[in-house]
Amino acid sequence: DYEPGLPLAQKSLALYEAAGSQRGVALALERLSRLYRKLGDHRQAFNCAQKSLQMAEAQQHRRGIARALSELSIIYAKQNNAEQSLAHLQRALAIAEELGDTIFTATLRHDMAIEYRREGAYERALGIYQELLKQTEGFGDRVGAAMIRDQIGNILAAQGKYVDALKYHHQAPDTL
């Protein structure tokens, strides 16, 4: 239940505004956007994320820009606007890579793969998941690797490649 968090997030925003912390305001808006999105109020979520993006851009705060772009991509995805979702994800990904943030980069790539899969661009989604699988295995992240193998199996099944899909699905629990 996210409803009780809303007044706290609004109070946090007011405190950052009173303190004159533009970076804090941008962060509070991004968090408010997430709350509104989870509550199903996409209009408020979009407005908060857009303001957060504008503030982060004005401050040239690259991480804040990437976070706001990521939040906007999720809102667009919830509205079935894959084109805008992917455009925002690509911009966020470029920044995350520039910052060397491997965890955020992997998260954004995963989100891109989900969008490509929803759009039926299975080969693009598979390519991303194959890269992520190598990365997670390189980190020694067995749980992450199992989850990615499962996603690859789901895509292969959607393509009618059931034998290959089963191979990935059977490998997934073995990595845990």
Short mmCIF file of C-alpha atoms in Angstrom, two decimals:
data_model
loop_
_atom_site.label_atom_id
_atom_site.label_comp_id
_atom_site.label_asym_id
_atom_site.label_seq_id
_atom_site.Cartn_x
_atom_site.Cartn_y
_atom_site.Cartn_z
CA ASP A 1 0.00 0.00 0.00
CA TYR A 2 1.66 3.19 -1.22
CA GLU A 3 -1.04 5.65 -0.16
CA PRO A 4 0.47 6.31 3.32
CA GLY A 5 3.79 7.25 1.73
CA LEU A 6 2.33 10.08 -0.31
CA PRO A 7 2.04 12.68 2.49
CA LEU A 8 5.58 11.84 3.62
CA ALA A 9 6.94 12.28 0.10
CA GLN A 10 5.07 15.57 -0.27
CA LYS A 11 6.48 16.76 3.05
CA SER A 12 9.97 15.77 1.91
CA LEU A 13 9.47 17.84 -1.23
CA ALA A 14 8.32 20.83 0.82
CA LEU A 15 11.36 20.55 3.11
CA TYR A 16 13.78 20.47 0.16
CA GLU A 17 12.00 23.46 -1.36
CA ALA A 18 12.20 25.39 1.93
CA ALA A 19 15.89 24.55 2.23
CA GLY A 20 16.51 25.74 -1.33
CA SER A 21 18.05 22.42 -2.38
CA GLN A 22 17.36 22.12 -6.10
CA ARG A 23 18.97 18.68 -6.26
CA GLY A 24 16.84 17.56 -3.31
CA VAL A 25 13.70 18.92 -4.97
CA ALA A 26 14.52 17.03 -8.18
CA LEU A 27 15.07 13.81 -6.22
CA ALA A 28 11.86 14.29 -4.20
CA LEU A 29 9.91 14.86 -7.43
CA GLU A 30 11.34 11.68 -8.93
CA ARG A 31 10.30 9.74 -5.82
CA LEU A 32 6.85 11.34 -5.88
CA SER A 33 6.54 10.32 -9.52
CA ARG A 34 7.27 6.71 -8.58
CA LEU A 35 4.62 6.82 -5.84
CA TYR A 36 1.99 8.36 -8.10
CA ARG A 37 2.78 5.77 -10.78
CA LYS A 38 2.37 2.92 -8.31
CA LEU A 39 -0.93 4.45 -7.22
CA GLY A 40 -2.06 4.52 -10.86
CA ASP A 41 -2.04 8.31 -11.25
CA HIS A 42 0.02 8.49 -14.43
CA ARG A 43 -0.72 12.15 -15.09
CA GLN A 44 0.72 13.22 -11.72
CA ALA A 45 3.57 10.74 -12.12
CA PHE A 46 4.42 12.18 -15.53
CA ASN A 47 4.27 15.78 -14.27
CA CYS A 48 6.59 15.04 -11.34
CA ALA A 49 9.05 13.06 -13.48
CA GLN A 50 9.08 15.78 -16.16
CA LYS A 51 9.77 18.48 -13.55
CA SER A 52 12.49 16.31 -12.02
CA LEU A 53 14.08 15.90 -15.45
CA GLN A 54 13.95 19.63 -16.16
CA MET A 55 15.56 20.44 -12.81
CA ALA A 56 18.28 17.79 -13.21
CA GLU A 57 19.03 19.08 -16.71
CA ALA A 58 19.24 22.67 -15.46
CA GLN A 59 21.75 21.52 -12.83
CA GLN A 60 23.56 19.26 -15.32
CA HIS A 61 23.18 16.45 -12.77
CA ARG A 62 23.74 13.43 -15.02
CA ARG A 63 22.60 10.76 -12.55
CA GLY A 64 19.43 12.73 -11.81
CA ILE A 65 18.75 13.09 -15.53
CA ALA A 66 19.16 9.35 -16.05
CA ARG A 67 16.87 8.52 -13.11
CA ALA A 68 14.16 10.89 -14.36
CA LEU A 69 14.44 9.50 -17.90
CA SER A 70 14.12 5.98 -16.52
CA GLU A 71 11.02 6.94 -14.56
CA LEU A 72 9.49 8.57 -17.65
CA SER A 73 10.23 5.42 -19.67
CA ILE A 74 8.27 3.33 -17.17
CA ILE A 75 5.32 5.75 -17.33
CA TYR A 76 5.34 5.58 -21.14
CA ALA A 77 5.53 1.78 -20.99
CA LYS A 78 2.51 1.72 -18.66
CA GLN A 79 0.66 3.76 -21.30
CA ASN A 80 1.72 1.29 -24.05
CA ASN A 81 3.90 3.90 -25.74
CA ALA A 82 6.91 1.74 -26.58
CA GLU A 83 8.48 4.32 -28.89
CA GLN A 84 8.73 6.96 -26.15
CA SER A 85 9.64 4.39 -23.52
CA LEU A 86 12.55 3.10 -25.59
CA ALA A 87 13.70 6.60 -26.53
CA HIS A 88 13.88 7.59 -22.85
CA LEU A 89 15.56 4.30 -21.93
CA GLN A 90 18.22 4.81 -24.62
CA ARG A 91 18.99 8.31 -23.33
CA ALA A 92 19.17 7.05 -19.73
CA LEU A 93 21.35 4.11 -20.78
CA ALA A 94 23.86 6.37 -22.52
CA ILE A 95 24.22 8.42 -19.34
CA ALA A 96 24.46 5.37 -17.07
CA GLU A 97 27.19 3.92 -19.28
CA GLU A 98 29.01 7.26 -19.29
CA LEU A 99 28.88 7.28 -15.49
CA GLY A 100 30.15 3.69 -15.33
CA ASP A 101 27.15 2.58 -13.27
CA THR A 102 27.02 -1.12 -14.14
CA ILE A 103 24.01 -1.95 -11.96
CA PHE A 104 21.85 0.88 -13.33
CA THR A 105 23.06 0.03 -16.85
CA ALA A 106 21.99 -3.60 -16.41
CA THR A 107 18.60 -2.50 -15.05
CA LEU A 108 18.02 -0.20 -18.02
CA ARG A 109 19.04 -2.91 -20.49
CA HIS A 110 16.63 -5.31 -18.82
CA ASP A 111 13.86 -2.71 -19.13
CA MET A 112 14.72 -2.29 -22.82
CA ALA A 113 14.54 -6.04 -23.37
CA ILE A 114 11.10 -6.08 -21.77
CA GLU A 115 9.90 -3.33 -24.14
CA TYR A 116 11.35 -5.07 -27.18
CA ARG A 117 9.68 -8.31 -26.12
CA ARG A 118 6.32 -6.56 -25.68
CA GLU A 119 6.69 -5.16 -29.18
CA GLY A 120 7.52 -8.59 -30.62
CA ALA A 121 11.14 -7.61 -31.39
CA TYR A 122 12.30 -10.92 -29.96
CA GLU A 123 15.75 -10.97 -31.55
CA ARG A 124 16.61 -7.56 -30.07
CA ALA A 125 15.36 -8.67 -26.66
CA LEU A 126 17.34 -11.92 -26.93
CA GLY A 127 20.49 -10.01 -27.84
CA ILE A 128 20.16 -7.84 -24.76
CA TYR A 129 19.44 -10.80 -22.51
CA GLN A 130 22.44 -12.72 -23.91
CA GLU A 131 24.68 -9.75 -23.03
CA LEU A 132 23.13 -9.49 -19.58
CA LEU A 133 23.60 -13.21 -19.02
CA LYS A 134 27.33 -12.93 -19.73
CA GLN A 135 27.53 -9.89 -17.45
CA THR A 136 25.69 -11.51 -14.53
CA GLU A 137 27.70 -14.70 -14.87
CA GLY A 138 30.85 -12.56 -14.86
CA PHE A 139 29.70 -10.97 -11.59
CA GLY A 140 28.97 -14.41 -10.15
CA ASP A 141 25.31 -13.40 -9.75
CA ARG A 142 23.64 -16.81 -9.83
CA VAL A 143 20.15 -15.53 -9.03
CA GLY A 144 20.35 -12.86 -11.74
CA ALA A 145 21.65 -15.40 -14.24
CA ALA A 146 18.76 -17.76 -13.41
CA MET A 147 16.21 -14.99 -13.90
CA ILE A 148 17.75 -14.02 -17.25
CA ARG A 149 17.82 -17.64 -18.42
CA ASP A 150 14.14 -17.82 -17.57
CA GLN A 151 13.44 -14.67 -19.63
CA ILE A 152 15.40 -16.09 -22.57
CA GLY A 153 13.35 -19.29 -22.29
CA ASN A 154 10.13 -17.27 -22.32
CA ILE A 155 11.16 -15.43 -25.49
CA LEU A 156 12.20 -18.63 -27.23
CA ALA A 157 8.85 -20.20 -26.30
CA ALA A 158 7.03 -17.17 -27.71
CA GLN A 159 8.94 -17.77 -30.95
CA GLY A 160 7.82 -21.40 -30.99
CA LYS A 161 11.35 -22.68 -30.24
CA TYR A 162 10.14 -24.94 -27.46
CA VAL A 163 13.13 -27.30 -27.24
CA ASP A 164 15.55 -24.39 -26.90
CA ALA A 165 13.20 -22.69 -24.45
CA LEU A 166 13.14 -25.79 -22.25
CA LYS A 167 16.93 -25.91 -22.23
CA TYR A 168 17.06 -22.39 -20.78
CA HIS A 169 14.23 -23.04 -18.36
CA HIS A 170 15.96 -26.20 -17.13
CA GLN A 171 19.27 -24.36 -16.72
CA ALA A 172 17.71 -21.60 -14.64
CA PRO A 173 17.17 -23.60 -11.40
CA ASP A 174 20.56 -25.28 -11.78
CA THR A 175 22.31 -21.94 -11.30
CA LEU A 176 20.66 -21.33 -7.92
#
